[in-house]
mmCIF file of C-alpha atoms in Angstrom:
data_model
loop_
_atom_site.group_PDB
_atom_site.id
_atom_site.type_symbol
_atom_site.label_atom_id
_atom_site.label_comp_id
_atom_site.label_asym_id
_atom_site.label_seq_id
_atom_site.Cartn_x
_atom_site.Cartn_y
_atom_site.Cartn_z
ATOM 1 C CA MET G 1 -7.854 8.184 2.621
ATOM 2 C CA PRO G 2 -11.364 9.472 1.806
ATOM 3 C CA SER G 3 -11.884 13.079 0.873
ATOM 4 C CA SER G 4 -13.287 15.363 3.525
ATOM 5 C CA LYS G 5 -16.616 17.171 3.228
ATOM 6 C CA GLU G 6 -14.771 20.397 4.151
ATOM 7 C CA PHE G 7 -12.503 20.122 1.071
ATOM 8 C CA LEU G 8 -15.552 19.407 -1.134
ATOM 9 C CA ASN G 9 -17.230 22.519 0.267
ATOM 10 C CA ILE G 10 -14.155 24.618 -0.613
ATOM 11 C CA VAL G 11 -14.379 23.358 -4.216
ATOM 12 C CA LEU G 12 -18.173 23.903 -4.386
ATOM 13 C CA ASN G 13 -17.815 27.428 -3.008
ATOM 14 C CA LYS G 14 -15.369 28.245 -5.899
ATOM 15 C CA LEU G 15 -18.061 26.958 -8.341
ATOM 16 C CA GLU G 16 -21.018 28.779 -6.759
ATOM 17 C CA SER G 17 -21.386 31.181 -9.702
ATOM 18 C CA LEU G 18 -22.372 28.278 -11.973
ATOM 19 C CA ASP G 19 -25.890 27.055 -12.078
ATOM 20 C CA ASP G 20 -26.780 23.356 -11.849
ATOM 21 C CA ILE G 21 -23.707 22.158 -9.995
ATOM 22 C CA ASN G 22 -24.276 18.845 -8.174
ATOM 23 C CA TYR G 23 -22.158 16.181 -6.577
ATOM 24 C CA LYS G 24 -22.404 12.514 -5.578
ATOM 25 C CA HIS G 25 -20.534 10.786 -2.773
ATOM 26 C CA MET G 26 -19.095 7.476 -3.931
ATOM 27 C CA MET G 27 -16.748 5.165 -2.019
ATOM 28 C CA GLY G 28 -15.289 7.990 0.114
ATOM 29 C CA GLU G 29 -14.740 10.322 -2.808
ATOM 30 C CA TYR G 30 -16.932 12.797 -4.721
ATOM 31 C CA ILE G 31 -17.964 13.266 -8.348
ATOM 32 C CA ILE G 32 -18.903 16.811 -9.365
ATOM 33 C CA TYR G 33 -21.468 17.361 -12.116
ATOM 34 C CA TYR G 34 -22.268 20.432 -14.188
ATOM 35 C CA LYS G 35 -25.572 20.269 -16.058
ATOM 36 C CA LYS G 36 -25.679 16.500 -15.316
ATOM 37 C CA LYS G 37 -22.235 15.836 -16.909
ATOM 38 C CA ILE G 38 -19.126 14.845 -14.953
ATOM 39 C CA ILE G 39 -16.651 17.712 -14.852
ATOM 40 C CA SER G 40 -14.371 16.648 -11.940
ATOM 41 C CA TYR G 41 -13.559 14.277 -9.172
ATOM 42 C CA VAL G 42 -12.433 14.969 -5.597
ATOM 43 C CA CYS G 43 -10.126 12.149 -4.548
ATOM 44 C CA ASP G 44 -7.850 12.188 -1.483
ATOM 45 C CA ASN G 45 -8.635 15.888 -1.057
ATOM 46 C CA HIS G 46 -7.342 16.707 -4.536
ATOM 47 C CA LEU G 47 -9.429 18.172 -7.361
ATOM 48 C CA PHE G 48 -9.134 16.231 -10.665
ATOM 49 C CA ILE G 49 -10.631 18.082 -13.637
ATOM 50 C CA LYS G 50 -11.786 16.175 -16.671
ATOM 51 C CA ALA G 51 -9.074 16.630 -19.325
ATOM 52 C CA THR G 52 -11.136 18.063 -22.159
ATOM 53 C CA ASP G 53 -9.701 20.247 -24.916
ATOM 54 C CA LYS G 54 -11.477 23.258 -23.395
ATOM 55 C CA ALA G 55 -10.089 22.572 -19.901
ATOM 56 C CA LYS G 56 -6.601 22.281 -21.334
ATOM 57 C CA THR G 57 -6.873 25.733 -22.918
ATOM 58 C CA LEU G 58 -8.151 27.292 -19.666
ATOM 59 C CA ILE G 59 -5.658 25.718 -17.292
ATOM 60 C CA LYS G 60 -2.009 26.510 -17.933
ATOM 61 C CA ASP G 61 0.743 24.083 -16.878
ATOM 62 C CA TYR G 62 -1.686 21.277 -16.106
ATOM 63 C CA ILE G 63 -0.389 17.841 -15.028
ATOM 64 C CA LEU G 64 -2.149 14.686 -16.155
ATOM 65 C CA LYS G 65 -2.284 12.316 -13.194
ATOM 66 C CA PRO G 66 -4.498 9.392 -12.227
ATOM 67 C CA PRO G 67 -6.560 9.843 -9.028
ATOM 68 C CA TYR G 68 -5.071 6.802 -7.352
#
């Protein structure tokens, strides 16, 4: 099921303090960019954050899971 624009807006509102946040709609889902680099995906109304070393230190009890 494609992600809703409403869910994307919730995510974007949480990121509003960051400059240069953009997104692209692709095949019913969304890719979120920060300073022209991919930082996350919105798939099936779930937020998937790129599993970088920095992200792993900031997010406790993360679960690695494929988007589909």
